[in-house]
Amino acid sequence: MATPLTAAKMLAVLKAEGLTVHEHAGWKTHNRDSATGKSFGPVHGVLIHHTAGHNDREVCFNGRTGLPGPLCHGWLGQTAGLWMIGHGRANHAGLVDGDVIHALVAESSPLPKDDRADTDGNDCLYGLEIENLGNGKDPYPAAQYRQAVLWAAAICRAHGWSERSVAGHKEVQPGKIDPSFDMDVFRADVKKQLATKPGATAATPPPSASKPKVDLSRLITAAKTDPGAKQGHVTYLAGTNLVEAALVKLGYLARTYAGDGSFGSTTVTAYGRWQYHLGYRGTDANGIPGQKSLVELGKKSGLFTVVA
Ligand SMILES: [Zn+2]
């Protein structure tokens, strides 16, 4: 339970989380408060939707017949980025299950089944509409999904909430199916983001007397798991971030690819270049870390030591 963020604060926290934010003209005063006589807040959580359409930013701003806009607070295009649509009460949640709202307030898990529609969700939930057909075939590009995670994390961070203050529309209103991705996975991704510093692009470990340690076997697991897993999959957050920071420092990895804790294919390629630099060839330079190359990377960068 919390007082809604001001428009200025909302903008600031989204940008601080690393998002590029586009502002629809008029969004700061676009809401349903005066028309309904009901004001927005206190707020209890963030709600994720898919739009079930394409090119629907203006629909989300203006609304549709029988449902005046704004239909959300933020609209996230498949490729058009994040747009601010409304500020205050928005027509996105509708009547939802009060038990689920109570669970969001308590941040209890798992959420109870949504089997009633007895509470006005527009009073108390921030809403993000993600442009997607929601048919299970329309892809959520990695960059779009990542922005959704950042949007939810930014608001949770600003309110001091955990990922348990995040829900999908399908989890709060009976009959809803949006969003079409797994909300437990989404919450796990928000949790990972909340464990980082907002806007962090590369983890530069704080100076300390003893250097942090990277566990070789966990790192190998990450390098073998993350590239084939869902975009942004994180197996070994701390170790991967250290290794990526080292690869950035030595010029083998672009900064934009570092710091998300995922040992993705770009990191594997970068590590392979480091192995090549050390004189390894063929499968010895396949980007999967080995003892000698990792120890050398820790030494040369000065960022970590290795435990096997
Ligand atoms: Zn929805």
PDB file of C-alpha atoms and ligand atoms in Angstrom:
ATOM      1  CA  MET A   1       0.000   0.000   0.000  1.00  0.00           C
ATOM      2  CA  ALA A   2       1.457   3.255  -1.014  1.00  0.00           C
ATOM      3  CA  THR A   3       0.783   6.687  -2.390  1.00  0.00           C
ATOM      4  CA  PRO A   4       0.978   6.729  -6.205  1.00  0.00           C
ATOM      5  CA  LEU A   5       4.183   8.118  -7.678  1.00  0.00           C
ATOM      6  CA  THR A   6       3.946  11.615  -9.091  1.00  0.00           C
ATOM      7  CA  ALA A   7       4.361  11.915 -12.853  1.00  0.00           C
ATOM      8  CA  ALA A   8       7.829  13.377 -12.408  1.00  0.00           C
ATOM      9  CA  LYS A   9       8.857  10.636 -10.012  1.00  0.00           C
ATOM     10  CA  MET A  10       7.487   7.945 -12.327  1.00  0.00           C
ATOM     11  CA  LEU A  11       9.550   9.307 -15.216  1.00  0.00           C
ATOM     12  CA  ALA A  12      12.630   9.526 -13.033  1.00  0.00           C
ATOM     13  CA  VAL A  13      12.444   5.975 -11.706  1.00  0.00           C
ATOM     14  CA  LEU A  14      11.788   4.461 -15.131  1.00  0.00           C
ATOM     15  CA  LYS A  15      14.788   6.265 -16.581  1.00  0.00           C
ATOM     16  CA  ALA A  16      16.923   5.358 -13.581  1.00  0.00           C
ATOM     17  CA  GLU A  17      16.094   1.700 -14.199  1.00  0.00           C
ATOM     18  CA  GLY A  18      17.633   2.059 -17.645  1.00  0.00           C
ATOM     19  CA  LEU A  19      14.544   2.582 -19.779  1.00  0.00           C
ATOM     20  CA  THR A  20      14.184   4.948 -22.690  1.00  0.00           C
ATOM     21  CA  VAL A  21      10.824   6.620 -22.120  1.00  0.00           C
ATOM     22  CA  HIS A  22       8.600   8.193 -24.769  1.00  0.00           C
ATOM     23  CA  GLU A  23       5.895  10.588 -23.611  1.00  0.00           C
ATOM     24  CA  HIS A  24       2.512  10.709 -25.310  1.00  0.00           C
ATOM     25  CA  ALA A  25       1.285  14.297 -25.444  1.00  0.00           C
ATOM     26  CA  GLY A  26      -0.950  14.984 -22.470  1.00  0.00           C
ATOM     27  CA  TRP A  27      -0.174  11.807 -20.522  1.00  0.00           C
ATOM     28  CA  LYS A  28       0.551  13.560 -17.250  1.00  0.00           C
ATOM     29  CA  THR A  29      -3.045  14.735 -16.875  1.00  0.00           C
ATOM     30  CA  HIS A  30      -4.730  11.867 -18.707  1.00  0.00           C
ATOM     31  CA  ASN A  31      -6.762   9.780 -16.248  1.00  0.00           C
ATOM     32  CA  ARG A  32     -10.244   8.752 -15.152  1.00  0.00           C
ATOM     33  CA  ASP A  33     -10.204  10.310 -11.707  1.00  0.00           C
ATOM     34  CA  SER A  34     -12.545  13.246 -12.194  1.00  0.00           C
ATOM     35  CA  ALA A  35     -14.829  11.456 -14.667  1.00  0.00           C
ATOM     36  CA  THR A  36     -15.499   8.682 -12.177  1.00  0.00           C
ATOM     37  CA  GLY A  37     -15.159  10.671  -8.971  1.00  0.00           C
ATOM     38  CA  LYS A  38     -12.763   8.028  -7.752  1.00  0.00           C
ATOM     39  CA  SER A  39      -9.135   8.866  -7.243  1.00  0.00           C
ATOM     40  CA  PHE A  40      -6.201   6.602  -7.977  1.00  0.00           C
ATOM     41  CA  GLY A  41      -4.483   5.140  -4.938  1.00  0.00           C
ATOM     42  CA  PRO A  42      -3.395   3.924  -2.568  1.00  0.00           C
ATOM     43  CA  VAL A  43      -1.522   1.588  -4.916  1.00  0.00           C
ATOM     44  CA  HIS A  44      -0.933  -2.089  -4.200  1.00  0.00           C
ATOM     45  CA  GLY A  45       0.930  -3.472  -7.175  1.00  0.00           C
ATOM     46  CA  VAL A  46       1.677  -3.543 -10.891  1.00  0.00           C
ATOM     47  CA  LEU A  47      -0.351  -5.380 -13.481  1.00  0.00           C
ATOM     48  CA  ILE A  48       0.903  -6.789 -16.785  1.00  0.00           C
ATOM     49  CA  HIS A  49      -1.274  -7.105 -19.904  1.00  0.00           C
ATOM     50  CA  HIS A  50      -0.935  -7.920 -23.568  1.00  0.00           C
ATOM     51  CA  THR A  51      -2.971  -5.729 -25.890  1.00  0.00           C
ATOM     52  CA  ALA A  52      -4.231  -8.583 -28.113  1.00  0.00           C
ATOM     53  CA  GLY A  53      -3.483  -6.354 -31.094  1.00  0.00           C
ATOM     54  CA  HIS A  54      -0.923  -4.345 -32.972  1.00  0.00           C
ATOM     55  CA  ASN A  55      -0.405  -0.616 -33.478  1.00  0.00           C
ATOM     56  CA  ASP A  56      -2.726   0.070 -30.567  1.00  0.00           C
ATOM     57  CA  ARG A  57      -0.904   2.827 -28.746  1.00  0.00           C
ATOM     58  CA  GLU A  58      -3.562   5.394 -29.676  1.00  0.00           C
ATOM     59  CA  VAL A  59      -6.345   2.996 -28.724  1.00  0.00           C
ATOM     60  CA  CYS A  60      -4.713   2.689 -25.326  1.00  0.00           C
ATOM     61  CA  PHE A  61      -4.601   6.477 -25.040  1.00  0.00           C
ATOM     62  CA  ASN A  62      -8.083   7.253 -26.380  1.00  0.00           C
ATOM     63  CA  GLY A  63      -9.954   4.138 -25.339  1.00  0.00           C
ATOM     64  CA  ARG A  64     -12.619   2.327 -27.300  1.00  0.00           C
ATOM     65  CA  THR A  65     -16.391   2.376 -27.463  1.00  0.00           C
ATOM     66  CA  GLY A  66     -17.720   1.869 -23.966  1.00  0.00           C
ATOM     67  CA  LEU A  67     -14.268   2.035 -22.403  1.00  0.00           C
ATOM     68  CA  PRO A  68     -12.726   5.505 -22.289  1.00  0.00           C
ATOM     69  CA  GLY A  69      -8.953   5.932 -22.143  1.00  0.00           C
ATOM     70  CA  PRO A  70      -6.454   5.803 -20.764  1.00  0.00           C
ATOM     71  CA  LEU A  71      -6.446   1.996 -20.911  1.00  0.00           C
ATOM     72  CA  CYS A  72      -3.092   1.748 -19.128  1.00  0.00           C
ATOM     73  CA  HIS A  73      -0.272   3.780 -17.640  1.00  0.00           C
ATOM     74  CA  GLY A  74       2.382   2.537 -20.007  1.00  0.00           C
ATOM     75  CA  TRP A  75       2.204   1.063 -23.510  1.00  0.00           C
ATOM     76  CA  LEU A  76       5.130  -1.032 -24.629  1.00  0.00           C
ATOM     77  CA  GLY A  77       5.451  -1.495 -28.357  1.00  0.00           C
ATOM     78  CA  GLN A  78       6.821  -4.614 -29.972  1.00  0.00           C
ATOM     79  CA  THR A  79       9.531  -2.388 -31.422  1.00  0.00           C
ATOM     80  CA  ALA A  80       8.297   1.155 -30.640  1.00  0.00           C
ATOM     81  CA  GLY A  81       9.524   1.229 -27.065  1.00  0.00           C
ATOM     82  CA  LEU A  82       7.851   2.359 -23.876  1.00  0.00           C
ATOM     83  CA  TRP A  83       5.266   5.138 -24.035  1.00  0.00           C
ATOM     84  CA  MET A  84       3.697   7.026 -21.150  1.00  0.00           C
ATOM     85  CA  ILE A  85      -0.067   6.945 -21.722  1.00  0.00           C
ATOM     86  CA  GLY A  86      -1.783   8.005 -18.524  1.00  0.00           C
ATOM     87  CA  HIS A  87      -1.213   9.143 -14.994  1.00  0.00           C
ATOM     88  CA  GLY A  88      -3.813   8.445 -12.335  1.00  0.00           C
ATOM     89  CA  ARG A  89      -6.807   6.182 -12.656  1.00  0.00           C
ATOM     90  CA  ALA A  90      -6.777   4.132 -15.877  1.00  0.00           C
ATOM     91  CA  ASN A  91      -9.236   1.623 -17.345  1.00  0.00           C
ATOM     92  CA  HIS A  92      -6.985  -1.411 -17.446  1.00  0.00           C
ATOM     93  CA  ALA A  93      -7.769  -3.796 -14.625  1.00  0.00           C
ATOM     94  CA  GLY A  94     -11.531  -3.637 -14.216  1.00  0.00           C
ATOM     95  CA  LEU A  95     -13.181  -5.608 -11.441  1.00  0.00           C
ATOM     96  CA  VAL A  96     -10.726  -8.022  -9.901  1.00  0.00           C
ATOM     97  CA  ASP A  97     -10.571 -10.572  -7.092  1.00  0.00           C
ATOM     98  CA  GLY A  98     -10.159  -8.834  -3.720  1.00  0.00           C
ATOM     99  CA  ASP A  99      -8.349 -11.853  -2.290  1.00  0.00           C
ATOM    100  CA  VAL A 100      -5.649 -11.469  -4.906  1.00  0.00           C
ATOM    101  CA  ILE A 101      -5.322  -7.776  -4.114  1.00  0.00           C
ATOM    102  CA  HIS A 102      -4.904  -8.646  -0.435  1.00  0.00           C
ATOM    103  CA  ALA A 103      -2.190 -11.132  -1.397  1.00  0.00           C
ATOM    104  CA  LEU A 104      -0.403  -8.439  -3.417  1.00  0.00           C
ATOM    105  CA  VAL A 105      -0.559  -6.082  -0.434  1.00  0.00           C
ATOM    106  CA  ALA A 106       0.843  -8.813   1.815  1.00  0.00           C
ATOM    107  CA  GLU A 107       3.260  -9.914  -0.920  1.00  0.00           C
ATOM    108  CA  SER A 108       2.278 -13.494  -0.163  1.00  0.00           C
ATOM    109  CA  SER A 109       2.968 -16.267  -2.631  1.00  0.00           C
ATOM    110  CA  PRO A 110       1.547 -18.059  -4.495  1.00  0.00           C
ATOM    111  CA  LEU A 111      -1.361 -15.798  -5.388  1.00  0.00           C
ATOM    112  CA  PRO A 112      -4.798 -17.260  -4.616  1.00  0.00           C
ATOM    113  CA  LYS A 113      -6.993 -18.288  -7.529  1.00  0.00           C
ATOM    114  CA  ASP A 114      -8.930 -15.393  -9.034  1.00  0.00           C
ATOM    115  CA  ASP A 115     -12.489 -16.648  -8.769  1.00  0.00           C
ATOM    116  CA  ARG A 116     -14.339 -13.441  -7.956  1.00  0.00           C
ATOM    117  CA  ALA A 117     -14.652  -9.990  -9.500  1.00  0.00           C
ATOM    118  CA  ASP A 118     -15.501  -7.880  -6.481  1.00  0.00           C
ATOM    119  CA  THR A 119     -12.865  -5.171  -6.225  1.00  0.00           C
ATOM    120  CA  ASP A 120     -12.023  -2.207  -8.442  1.00  0.00           C
ATOM    121  CA  GLY A 121      -8.500  -2.894  -9.696  1.00  0.00           C
ATOM    122  CA  ASN A 122      -8.283   0.470 -11.434  1.00  0.00           C
ATOM    123  CA  ASP A 123      -8.097   2.098  -8.011  1.00  0.00           C
ATOM    124  CA  CYS A 124      -4.929   0.452  -6.931  1.00  0.00           C
ATOM    125  CA  LEU A 125      -2.864  -1.078  -9.741  1.00  0.00           C
ATOM    126  CA  TYR A 126      -0.390   0.382 -12.204  1.00  0.00           C
ATOM    127  CA  GLY A 127      -0.935  -1.127 -15.640  1.00  0.00           C
ATOM    128  CA  LEU A 128       1.386  -1.926 -18.533  1.00  0.00           C
ATOM    129  CA  GLU A 129      -0.076  -2.921 -21.897  1.00  0.00           C
ATOM    130  CA  ILE A 130       2.397  -4.894 -24.013  1.00  0.00           C
ATOM    131  CA  GLU A 131       1.766  -4.849 -27.755  1.00  0.00           C
ATOM    132  CA  ASN A 132       1.255  -8.495 -28.649  1.00  0.00           C
ATOM    133  CA  LEU A 133      -1.489 -10.572 -30.237  1.00  0.00           C
ATOM    134  CA  GLY A 134      -1.382 -12.908 -27.275  1.00  0.00           C
ATOM    135  CA  ASN A 135      -1.990 -15.957 -29.447  1.00  0.00           C
ATOM    136  CA  GLY A 136       1.104 -17.792 -28.319  1.00  0.00           C
ATOM    137  CA  LYS A 137       2.705 -17.311 -31.749  1.00  0.00           C
ATOM    138  CA  ASP A 138       3.316 -13.580 -31.808  1.00  0.00           C
ATOM    139  CA  PRO A 139       6.820 -13.148 -30.359  1.00  0.00           C
ATOM    140  CA  TYR A 140       7.824 -10.878 -27.523  1.00  0.00           C
ATOM    141  CA  PRO A 141      11.185  -9.645 -28.811  1.00  0.00           C
ATOM    142  CA  ALA A 142      13.883  -9.868 -26.161  1.00  0.00           C
ATOM    143  CA  ALA A 143      14.227  -6.091 -25.989  1.00  0.00           C
ATOM    144  CA  GLN A 144      10.477  -5.668 -25.454  1.00  0.00           C
ATOM    145  CA  TYR A 145      10.329  -8.311 -22.739  1.00  0.00           C
ATOM    146  CA  ARG A 146      13.362  -6.794 -21.056  1.00  0.00           C
ATOM    147  CA  GLN A 147      11.686  -3.376 -20.986  1.00  0.00           C
ATOM    148  CA  ALA A 148       8.613  -4.904 -19.370  1.00  0.00           C
ATOM    149  CA  VAL A 149      10.809  -6.358 -16.644  1.00  0.00           C
ATOM    150  CA  LEU A 150      12.505  -2.997 -16.136  1.00  0.00           C
ATOM    151  CA  TRP A 151       9.148  -1.178 -16.014  1.00  0.00           C
ATOM    152  CA  ALA A 152       7.823  -3.465 -13.287  1.00  0.00           C
ATOM    153  CA  ALA A 153      11.108  -3.449 -11.374  1.00  0.00           C
ATOM    154  CA  ALA A 154      11.359   0.351 -11.465  1.00  0.00           C
ATOM    155  CA  ILE A 155       7.952   0.792  -9.857  1.00  0.00           C
ATOM    156  CA  CYS A 156       8.541  -1.965  -7.306  1.00  0.00           C
ATOM    157  CA  ARG A 157      11.899  -0.453  -6.428  1.00  0.00           C
ATOM    158  CA  ALA A 158      10.391   3.015  -6.033  1.00  0.00           C
ATOM    159  CA  HIS A 159       7.783   1.695  -3.595  1.00  0.00           C
ATOM    160  CA  GLY A 160      10.067  -0.706  -1.774  1.00  0.00           C
ATOM    161  CA  TRP A 161       8.068  -3.672  -3.087  1.00  0.00           C
ATOM    162  CA  SER A 162       9.382  -7.077  -4.066  1.00  0.00           C
ATOM    163  CA  GLU A 163       8.534  -8.995  -7.240  1.00  0.00           C
ATOM    164  CA  ARG A 164       5.545 -10.345  -5.326  1.00  0.00           C
ATOM    165  CA  SER A 165       3.759  -7.064  -5.953  1.00  0.00           C
ATOM    166  CA  VAL A 166       3.642  -7.960  -9.659  1.00  0.00           C
ATOM    167  CA  ALA A 167       0.711  -9.800 -11.227  1.00  0.00           C
ATOM    168  CA  GLY A 168      -0.672 -10.605 -14.646  1.00  0.00           C
ATOM    169  CA  HIS A 169      -4.204  -9.617 -15.582  1.00  0.00           C
ATOM    170  CA  LYS A 170      -4.981 -13.345 -15.928  1.00  0.00           C
ATOM    171  CA  GLU A 171      -4.100 -13.759 -12.265  1.00  0.00           C
ATOM    172  CA  VAL A 172      -6.441 -11.116 -10.889  1.00  0.00           C
ATOM    173  CA  GLN A 173      -9.571 -11.133 -13.055  1.00  0.00           C
ATOM    174  CA  PRO A 174     -11.517 -14.323 -13.807  1.00  0.00           C
ATOM    175  CA  GLY A 175     -11.631 -15.095 -17.522  1.00  0.00           C
ATOM    176  CA  LYS A 176      -8.619 -13.019 -18.530  1.00  0.00           C
ATOM    177  CA  ILE A 177      -5.763 -14.718 -20.367  1.00  0.00           C
ATOM    178  CA  ASP A 178      -3.222 -11.898 -20.564  1.00  0.00           C
ATOM    179  CA  PRO A 179      -0.334 -11.738 -20.638  1.00  0.00           C
ATOM    180  CA  SER A 180       0.470 -14.831 -22.690  1.00  0.00           C
ATOM    181  CA  PHE A 181       3.805 -15.469 -20.970  1.00  0.00           C
ATOM    182  CA  ASP A 182       4.468 -17.193 -17.658  1.00  0.00           C
ATOM    183  CA  MET A 183       4.108 -14.749 -14.771  1.00  0.00           C
ATOM    184  CA  ASP A 184       6.255 -16.839 -12.404  1.00  0.00           C
ATOM    185  CA  VAL A 185       9.117 -16.519 -14.878  1.00  0.00           C
ATOM    186  CA  PHE A 186       8.384 -12.805 -15.250  1.00  0.00           C
ATOM    187  CA  ARG A 187       8.413 -12.295 -11.478  1.00  0.00           C
ATOM    188  CA  ALA A 188      11.707 -14.197 -11.246  1.00  0.00           C
ATOM    189  CA  ASP A 189      13.131 -11.839 -13.854  1.00  0.00           C
ATOM    190  CA  VAL A 190      11.876  -8.814 -11.905  1.00  0.00           C
ATOM    191  CA  LYS A 191      13.457 -10.261  -8.777  1.00  0.00           C
ATOM    192  CA  LYS A 192      16.806 -10.555 -10.562  1.00  0.00           C
ATOM    193  CA  GLN A 193      16.537  -6.984 -11.760  1.00  0.00           C
ATOM    194  CA  LEU A 194      15.701  -5.759  -8.249  1.00  0.00           C
ATOM    195  CA  ALA A 195      18.873  -7.478  -7.018  1.00  0.00           C
ATOM    196  CA  THR A 196      20.955  -5.242  -9.302  1.00  0.00           C
ATOM    197  CA  LYS A 197      21.559  -1.553  -9.105  1.00  0.00           C
ATOM    198  CA  PRO A 198      19.073   0.383 -11.215  1.00  0.00           C
ATOM    199  CA  GLY A 199      20.464   1.181 -14.620  1.00  0.00           C
ATOM    200  CA  ALA A 200      23.546  -0.934 -14.075  1.00  0.00           C
ATOM    201  CA  THR A 201      25.125  -1.879 -17.372  1.00  0.00           C
ATOM    202  CA  ALA A 202      28.268  -3.481 -16.109  1.00  0.00           C
ATOM    203  CA  ALA A 203      28.896  -4.663 -12.613  1.00  0.00           C
ATOM    204  CA  THR A 204      32.023  -2.998 -11.385  1.00  0.00           C
ATOM    205  CA  PRO A 205      32.712  -4.577  -8.044  1.00  0.00           C
ATOM    206  CA  PRO A 206      33.402  -2.195  -5.197  1.00  0.00           C
ATOM    207  CA  PRO A 207      37.038  -1.952  -4.201  1.00  0.00           C
ATOM    208  CA  SER A 208      37.815  -4.192  -1.276  1.00  0.00           C
ATOM    209  CA  ALA A 209      40.810  -5.800   0.354  1.00  0.00           C
ATOM    210  CA  SER A 210      39.966  -9.301  -0.778  1.00  0.00           C
ATOM    211  CA  LYS A 211      38.850  -9.733  -4.341  1.00  0.00           C
ATOM    212  CA  PRO A 212      35.557 -11.433  -5.052  1.00  0.00           C
ATOM    213  CA  LYS A 213      35.693 -15.059  -6.100  1.00  0.00           C
ATOM    214  CA  VAL A 214      34.322 -16.669  -9.218  1.00  0.00           C
ATOM    215  CA  ASP A 215      33.367 -20.329  -8.949  1.00  0.00           C
ATOM    216  CA  LEU A 216      34.622 -22.046 -12.093  1.00  0.00           C
ATOM    217  CA  SER A 217      32.156 -24.923 -12.105  1.00  0.00           C
ATOM    218  CA  ARG A 218      29.148 -22.643 -11.618  1.00  0.00           C
ATOM    219  CA  LEU A 219      30.448 -20.372 -14.364  1.00  0.00           C
ATOM    220  CA  ILE A 220      30.821 -23.317 -16.761  1.00  0.00           C
ATOM    221  CA  THR A 221      27.226 -24.309 -16.014  1.00  0.00           C
ATOM    222  CA  ALA A 222      26.118 -20.752 -16.772  1.00  0.00           C
ATOM    223  CA  ALA A 223      28.062 -20.659 -20.055  1.00  0.00           C
ATOM    224  CA  LYS A 224      26.502 -23.948 -21.135  1.00  0.00           C
ATOM    225  CA  THR A 225      22.970 -23.109 -19.963  1.00  0.00           C
ATOM    226  CA  ASP A 226      22.257 -19.428 -20.580  1.00  0.00           C
ATOM    227  CA  PRO A 227      22.785 -19.215 -24.381  1.00  0.00           C
ATOM    228  CA  GLY A 228      20.200 -21.906 -25.076  1.00  0.00           C
ATOM    229  CA  ALA A 229      17.757 -20.731 -22.432  1.00  0.00           C
ATOM    230  CA  LYS A 230      15.191 -17.958 -22.562  1.00  0.00           C
ATOM    231  CA  GLN A 231      16.707 -14.559 -23.354  1.00  0.00           C
ATOM    232  CA  GLY A 232      18.282 -13.109 -20.245  1.00  0.00           C
ATOM    233  CA  HIS A 233      18.269 -16.423 -18.376  1.00  0.00           C
ATOM    234  CA  VAL A 234      20.484 -16.144 -15.314  1.00  0.00           C
ATOM    235  CA  THR A 235      22.321 -19.153 -13.887  1.00  0.00           C
ATOM    236  CA  TYR A 236      25.117 -17.495 -11.932  1.00  0.00           C
ATOM    237  CA  LEU A 237      24.512 -13.783 -11.561  1.00  0.00           C
ATOM    238  CA  ALA A 238      27.513 -12.644  -9.516  1.00  0.00           C
ATOM    239  CA  GLY A 239      30.153 -14.715 -11.297  1.00  0.00           C
ATOM    240  CA  THR A 240      28.873 -13.903 -14.754  1.00  0.00           C
ATOM    241  CA  ASN A 241      28.773 -10.199 -13.989  1.00  0.00           C
ATOM    242  CA  LEU A 242      32.382 -10.279 -12.779  1.00  0.00           C
ATOM    243  CA  VAL A 243      33.574 -12.145 -15.851  1.00  0.00           C
ATOM    244  CA  GLU A 244      31.640  -9.826 -18.161  1.00  0.00           C
ATOM    245  CA  ALA A 245      33.069  -6.791 -16.385  1.00  0.00           C
ATOM    246  CA  ALA A 246      36.544  -8.236 -16.920  1.00  0.00           C
ATOM    247  CA  LEU A 247      35.862  -8.903 -20.611  1.00  0.00           C
ATOM    248  CA  VAL A 248      34.595  -5.322 -20.983  1.00  0.00           C
ATOM    249  CA  LYS A 249      37.634  -3.934 -19.205  1.00  0.00           C
ATOM    250  CA  LEU A 250      40.002  -5.835 -21.486  1.00  0.00           C
ATOM    251  CA  GLY A 251      38.074  -4.923 -24.621  1.00  0.00           C
ATOM    252  CA  TYR A 252      36.569  -8.293 -25.531  1.00  0.00           C
ATOM    253  CA  LEU A 253      32.927  -7.417 -24.846  1.00  0.00           C
ATOM    254  CA  ALA A 254      30.870  -4.302 -25.539  1.00  0.00           C
ATOM    255  CA  ARG A 255      29.591  -2.676 -22.360  1.00  0.00           C
ATOM    256  CA  THR A 256      25.986  -2.866 -23.535  1.00  0.00           C
ATOM    257  CA  TYR A 257      26.102  -6.671 -23.351  1.00  0.00           C
ATOM    258  CA  ALA A 258      27.466  -6.815 -19.824  1.00  0.00           C
ATOM    259  CA  GLY A 259      25.845  -6.735 -16.460  1.00  0.00           C
ATOM    260  CA  ASP A 260      22.573  -8.587 -16.832  1.00  0.00           C
ATOM    261  CA  GLY A 261      23.988 -11.674 -15.167  1.00  0.00           C
ATOM    262  CA  SER A 262      23.235 -13.887 -18.153  1.00  0.00           C
ATOM    263  CA  PHE A 263      26.157 -15.746 -19.755  1.00  0.00           C
ATOM    264  CA  GLY A 264      24.535 -15.441 -23.164  1.00  0.00           C
ATOM    265  CA  SER A 265      25.898 -16.264 -26.590  1.00  0.00           C
ATOM    266  CA  THR A 266      27.543 -12.837 -26.943  1.00  0.00           C
ATOM    267  CA  THR A 267      29.471 -13.469 -23.742  1.00  0.00           C
ATOM    268  CA  VAL A 268      30.457 -16.946 -24.944  1.00  0.00           C
ATOM    269  CA  THR A 269      31.784 -15.417 -28.158  1.00  0.00           C
ATOM    270  CA  ALA A 270      33.680 -12.752 -26.202  1.00  0.00           C
ATOM    271  CA  TYR A 271      35.172 -15.363 -23.895  1.00  0.00           C
ATOM    272  CA  GLY A 272      36.204 -17.405 -26.915  1.00  0.00           C
ATOM    273  CA  ARG A 273      38.116 -14.371 -28.223  1.00  0.00           C
ATOM    274  CA  TRP A 274      39.885 -14.110 -24.862  1.00  0.00           C
ATOM    275  CA  GLN A 275      40.854 -17.800 -25.101  1.00  0.00           C
ATOM    276  CA  TYR A 276      42.058 -17.250 -28.661  1.00  0.00           C
ATOM    277  CA  HIS A 277      44.153 -14.324 -27.424  1.00  0.00           C
ATOM    278  CA  LEU A 278      45.775 -16.687 -24.903  1.00  0.00           C
ATOM    279  CA  GLY A 279      46.757 -19.030 -27.728  1.00  0.00           C
ATOM    280  CA  TYR A 280      43.961 -21.581 -27.497  1.00  0.00           C
ATOM    281  CA  ARG A 281      42.471 -22.864 -30.726  1.00  0.00           C
ATOM    282  CA  GLY A 282      39.522 -24.968 -31.827  1.00  0.00           C
ATOM    283  CA  THR A 283      37.392 -26.358 -29.005  1.00  0.00           C
ATOM    284  CA  ASP A 284      39.843 -24.894 -26.492  1.00  0.00           C
ATOM    285  CA  ALA A 285      38.620 -21.495 -27.651  1.00  0.00           C
ATOM    286  CA  ASN A 286      34.928 -22.338 -27.691  1.00  0.00           C
ATOM    287  CA  GLY A 287      33.972 -19.728 -25.096  1.00  0.00           C
ATOM    288  CA  ILE A 288      33.354 -22.164 -22.255  1.00  0.00           C
ATOM    289  CA  PRO A 289      35.654 -21.003 -19.446  1.00  0.00           C
ATOM    290  CA  GLY A 290      38.495 -23.201 -18.275  1.00  0.00           C
ATOM    291  CA  GLN A 291      40.694 -22.951 -15.190  1.00  0.00           C
ATOM    292  CA  LYS A 292      43.734 -21.336 -16.811  1.00  0.00           C
ATOM    293  CA  SER A 293      41.915 -18.831 -18.977  1.00  0.00           C
ATOM    294  CA  LEU A 294      39.674 -17.770 -16.084  1.00  0.00           C
ATOM    295  CA  VAL A 295      42.535 -17.341 -13.627  1.00  0.00           C
ATOM    296  CA  GLU A 296      44.352 -15.280 -16.244  1.00  0.00           C
ATOM    297  CA  LEU A 297      41.259 -13.152 -16.860  1.00  0.00           C
ATOM    298  CA  GLY A 298      40.888 -12.483 -13.141  1.00  0.00           C
ATOM    299  CA  LYS A 299      44.557 -11.499 -12.853  1.00  0.00           C
ATOM    300  CA  LYS A 300      44.737  -9.359 -15.948  1.00  0.00           C
ATOM    301  CA  SER A 301      41.546  -7.461 -15.114  1.00  0.00           C
ATOM    302  CA  GLY A 302      42.291  -7.359 -11.409  1.00  0.00           C
ATOM    303  CA  LEU A 303      38.632  -8.010 -10.678  1.00  0.00           C
ATOM    304  CA  PHE A 304      38.433 -11.502  -9.179  1.00  0.00           C
ATOM    305  CA  THR A 305      40.109 -14.703  -8.142  1.00  0.00           C
ATOM    306  CA  VAL A 306      38.957 -18.201  -9.044  1.00  0.00           C
ATOM    307  CA  VAL A 307      37.714 -21.064  -6.952  1.00  0.00           C
ATOM    308  CA  ALA A 308      37.290 -24.394  -8.641  1.00  0.00           C
TER     309      ALA A 308
HETATM  310 ZN    ZN B   1      -5.539  -7.075 -19.616  1.00  0.00          ZN
END
